[in-house]
mmCIF file of C-alpha atoms in Angstrom:
data_model
loop_
_atom_site.group_PDB
_atom_site.id
_atom_site.type_symbol
_atom_site.label_atom_id
_atom_site.label_comp_id
_atom_site.label_asym_id
_atom_site.label_seq_id
_atom_site.Cartn_x
_atom_site.Cartn_y
_atom_site.Cartn_z
ATOM 1 C CA MET V 1 13.471 54.728 -30.721
ATOM 2 C CA ILE V 2 16.191 51.869 -30.316
ATOM 3 C CA ILE V 3 16.263 53.147 -26.341
ATOM 4 C CA GLY V 4 12.571 52.863 -26.121
ATOM 5 C CA ASN V 5 12.607 49.330 -27.445
ATOM 6 C CA LYS V 6 15.253 48.207 -25.064
ATOM 7 C CA LYS V 7 13.443 49.936 -22.077
ATOM 8 C CA PHE V 8 10.084 48.221 -23.230
ATOM 9 C CA LEU V 9 12.094 44.655 -23.724
ATOM 10 C CA GLY V 10 13.576 45.141 -20.165
ATOM 11 C CA ILE V 11 10.207 45.717 -18.737
ATOM 12 C CA VAL V 12 8.453 42.654 -20.445
ATOM 13 C CA VAL V 13 11.481 40.767 -19.459
ATOM 14 C CA LEU V 14 11.444 41.710 -15.817
ATOM 15 C CA GLY V 15 7.682 41.201 -15.739
ATOM 16 C CA LEU V 16 8.046 37.522 -16.891
ATOM 17 C CA LEU V 17 10.624 36.979 -14.438
ATOM 18 C CA TRP V 18 8.617 38.381 -11.852
ATOM 19 C CA CYS V 19 5.741 36.348 -12.730
ATOM 20 C CA ASN V 20 7.533 32.986 -12.730
ATOM 21 C CA ILE V 21 8.993 33.603 -9.180
ATOM 22 C CA SER V 22 5.636 34.822 -7.767
ATOM 23 C CA PHE V 23 3.849 31.712 -8.884
ATOM 24 C CA ALA V 24 6.542 29.203 -8.035
ATOM 25 C CA GLN V 25 5.616 26.112 -6.229
ATOM 26 C CA SER V 26 7.849 23.888 -3.888
ATOM 27 C CA LEU V 27 6.271 20.734 -4.935
ATOM 28 C CA LYS V 28 5.554 19.204 -8.104
ATOM 29 C CA PRO V 29 1.671 18.624 -8.269
ATOM 30 C CA LEU V 30 1.100 15.059 -7.197
ATOM 31 C CA GLN V 31 -1.209 14.253 -10.300
ATOM 32 C CA LYS V 32 2.201 15.211 -12.395
ATOM 33 C CA TYR V 33 4.247 13.044 -10.360
ATOM 34 C CA ILE V 34 1.683 10.168 -10.871
ATOM 35 C CA ASP V 35 1.464 11.080 -14.590
ATOM 36 C CA GLU V 36 5.521 11.177 -15.108
ATOM 37 C CA ASN V 37 5.488 7.556 -12.953
ATOM 38 C CA ALA V 38 2.782 5.892 -14.690
ATOM 39 C CA ASN V 39 4.950 2.987 -15.948
ATOM 40 C CA SER V 40 6.087 2.253 -12.415
ATOM 41 C CA ILE V 41 3.016 3.201 -10.489
ATOM 42 C CA ASN V 42 3.192 0.154 -8.450
ATOM 43 C CA ASP V 43 6.897 0.327 -7.596
ATOM 44 C CA PRO V 44 7.259 0.440 -3.811
ATOM 45 C CA VAL V 45 9.487 3.584 -4.042
ATOM 46 C CA VAL V 46 6.645 5.510 -6.011
ATOM 47 C CA VAL V 47 3.842 4.319 -3.876
ATOM 48 C CA SER V 48 5.715 5.364 -0.494
ATOM 49 C CA TYR V 49 6.451 8.710 -1.877
ATOM 50 C CA MET V 50 2.776 9.260 -2.668
ATOM 51 C CA LEU V 51 1.573 8.318 0.569
ATOM 52 C CA LYS V 52 4.283 10.538 2.401
ATOM 53 C CA ARG V 53 2.870 13.258 0.439
ATOM 54 C CA CYS V 54 -0.449 12.368 1.246
ATOM 55 C CA GLY V 55 0.712 12.261 5.193
ATOM 56 C CA ALA V 56 2.207 15.710 4.675
ATOM 57 C CA VAL V 57 -0.840 17.339 2.753
ATOM 58 C CA TYR V 58 -3.220 16.123 5.284
ATOM 59 C CA ILE V 59 -0.922 17.269 8.266
ATOM 60 C CA PHE V 60 -1.137 20.880 6.608
ATOM 61 C CA ALA V 61 -4.926 20.443 6.081
ATOM 62 C CA SER V 62 -5.493 19.471 9.674
ATOM 63 C CA ALA V 63 -3.184 22.416 10.944
ATOM 64 C CA ILE V 64 -5.056 24.963 8.919
ATOM 65 C CA THR V 65 -8.568 23.962 9.784
ATOM 66 C CA LYS V 66 -8.071 22.926 13.690
ATOM 67 C CA ASP V 67 -9.335 26.244 14.887
ATOM 68 C CA THR V 68 -12.356 26.405 12.614
ATOM 69 C CA ASP V 69 -13.311 22.812 12.192
ATOM 70 C CA LYS V 70 -11.939 20.512 14.892
ATOM 71 C CA ASP V 71 -13.767 17.358 13.555
ATOM 72 C CA THR V 72 -12.463 17.923 10.246
ATOM 73 C CA ALA V 73 -8.884 18.495 11.337
ATOM 74 C CA GLU V 74 -9.049 15.377 13.566
ATOM 75 C CA ALA V 75 -10.374 13.356 10.504
ATOM 76 C CA MET V 76 -7.579 14.547 8.429
ATOM 77 C CA ARG V 77 -5.068 13.897 11.193
ATOM 78 C CA ARG V 78 -6.334 10.187 11.150
ATOM 79 C CA ILE V 79 -5.735 9.946 7.528
ATOM 80 C CA SER V 80 -2.350 11.589 7.553
ATOM 81 C CA ASN V 81 -1.410 8.937 10.268
ATOM 82 C CA ASP V 82 -2.793 6.166 8.020
ATOM 83 C CA ALA V 83 -0.868 7.319 5.107
ATOM 84 C CA ILE V 84 2.466 7.759 6.878
ATOM 85 C CA LEU V 85 1.734 4.170 8.587
ATOM 86 C CA ASN V 86 1.237 2.647 5.182
ATOM 87 C CA ALA V 87 4.322 4.156 3.674
ATOM 88 C CA GLY V 88 6.354 2.890 6.486
ATOM 89 C CA LYS V 89 4.949 -0.627 5.954
ATOM 90 C CA ILE V 90 6.089 -0.304 2.483
ATOM 91 C CA LEU V 91 9.438 0.703 3.160
ATOM 92 C CA ILE V 92 9.877 -1.951 5.773
ATOM 93 C CA GLU V 93 8.151 -5.006 3.840
ATOM 94 C CA LYS V 94 8.968 -4.406 0.380
ATOM 95 C CA LEU V 95 12.376 -2.265 0.540
ATOM 96 C CA LYS V 96 13.566 -4.367 3.502
ATOM 97 C CA TRP V 97 14.462 -1.198 5.561
ATOM 98 C CA SER V 98 14.939 -1.370 9.094
ATOM 99 C CA LYS V 99 12.592 0.525 11.567
ATOM 100 C CA GLU V 100 15.127 3.013 12.342
ATOM 101 C CA GLU V 101 15.815 3.754 8.395
ATOM 102 C CA THR V 102 12.326 3.795 7.911
ATOM 103 C CA THR V 103 11.521 6.077 10.689
ATOM 104 C CA LYS V 104 14.388 8.460 9.902
ATOM 105 C CA ASN V 105 13.322 8.860 6.275
ATOM 106 C CA LEU V 106 9.628 9.450 7.080
ATOM 107 C CA GLU V 107 10.522 12.067 9.560
ATOM 108 C CA THR V 108 12.934 13.615 7.158
ATOM 109 C CA ASP V 109 10.790 13.717 4.258
ATOM 110 C CA LEU V 110 7.407 14.500 5.962
ATOM 111 C CA THR V 111 9.066 17.331 7.923
ATOM 112 C CA LYS V 112 10.226 18.749 4.558
ATOM 113 C CA MET V 113 7.217 18.276 2.584
ATOM 114 C CA VAL V 114 5.043 19.853 5.342
ATOM 115 C CA GLU V 115 7.361 22.923 5.082
ATOM 116 C CA TYR V 116 6.709 23.015 1.235
ATOM 117 C CA TYR V 117 3.035 22.845 1.851
ATOM 118 C CA LYS V 118 3.082 25.712 4.478
ATOM 119 C CA LYS V 119 5.271 27.865 2.365
ATOM 120 C CA ASP V 120 3.040 27.268 -0.628
ATOM 121 C CA GLY V 121 -0.273 27.494 1.103
ATOM 122 C CA SER V 122 1.002 31.013 2.853
ATOM 123 C CA ASN V 123 1.902 32.108 -0.592
ATOM 124 C CA PHE V 124 -1.634 31.135 -1.891
ATOM 125 C CA PHE V 125 -3.311 32.645 1.038
ATOM 126 C CA ALA V 126 -1.451 36.124 0.665
ATOM 127 C CA ARG V 127 -2.512 36.201 -3.025
ATOM 128 C CA THR V 128 -5.985 34.898 -2.688
ATOM 129 C CA GLY V 129 -7.067 34.708 0.918
ATOM 130 C CA LEU V 130 -7.392 31.038 0.725
ATOM 131 C CA TYR V 131 -5.097 28.071 1.450
ATOM 132 C CA MET V 132 -6.308 25.322 -0.753
ATOM 133 C CA GLN V 133 -8.472 26.556 -3.344
ATOM 134 C CA ASP V 134 -7.685 26.287 -7.323
ATOM 135 C CA ASN V 135 -4.156 25.314 -6.602
ATOM 136 C CA TYR V 136 -2.091 21.916 -6.579
ATOM 137 C CA ILE V 137 -2.579 21.530 -2.710
ATOM 138 C CA ALA V 138 -6.350 21.211 -3.143
ATOM 139 C CA ASP V 139 -5.813 18.664 -5.996
ATOM 140 C CA ASP V 140 -3.166 16.775 -3.798
ATOM 141 C CA VAL V 141 -5.944 16.394 -1.035
ATOM 142 C CA TYR V 142 -8.488 15.159 -3.594
ATOM 143 C CA ILE V 143 -5.840 12.839 -4.938
ATOM 144 C CA CYS V 144 -4.690 11.679 -1.638
ATOM 145 C CA GLY V 145 -8.545 10.983 -0.713
ATOM 146 C CA GLU V 146 -8.769 8.616 -3.687
ATOM 147 C CA LEU V 147 -5.435 6.988 -3.090
ATOM 148 C CA MET V 148 -6.169 6.357 0.484
ATOM 149 C CA LYS V 149 -9.496 4.409 -0.206
ATOM 150 C CA LYS V 150 -7.050 1.882 -1.888
ATOM 151 C CA PHE V 151 -5.540 1.338 1.631
ATOM 152 C CA LYS V 152 -8.497 0.907 3.758
#
């Protein structure tokens, strides 16, 4: 009986580990980031991070829609550019970064963030057949839509 219980326990533990690995996300949902930084939501570092995330998620969204809906993809590309430009403006004006520092930071962070969205989007697609439905990526797009209204 003890061997049977150990085997059962082993199967349960492996099952739990597998579930945690298969649903791991590369990025924290933007809403969770906002909630965790509620007391410093107007801090330039926090705002620039949110804008970089928005730039990245809209680059990803544009890339996955370009073959099926060119107009939507172009609109998302424009929103991405606006988010990135606003992030850069904050880094230069509020944090007093040089244009070179800002450009390097934006390039590095956006490249990583887009890669994370691509990885997670591909994982969601493999499981569900959809890139952005009922997951944090879709939620990030919605939050970014609301955030970008404040920068118009």
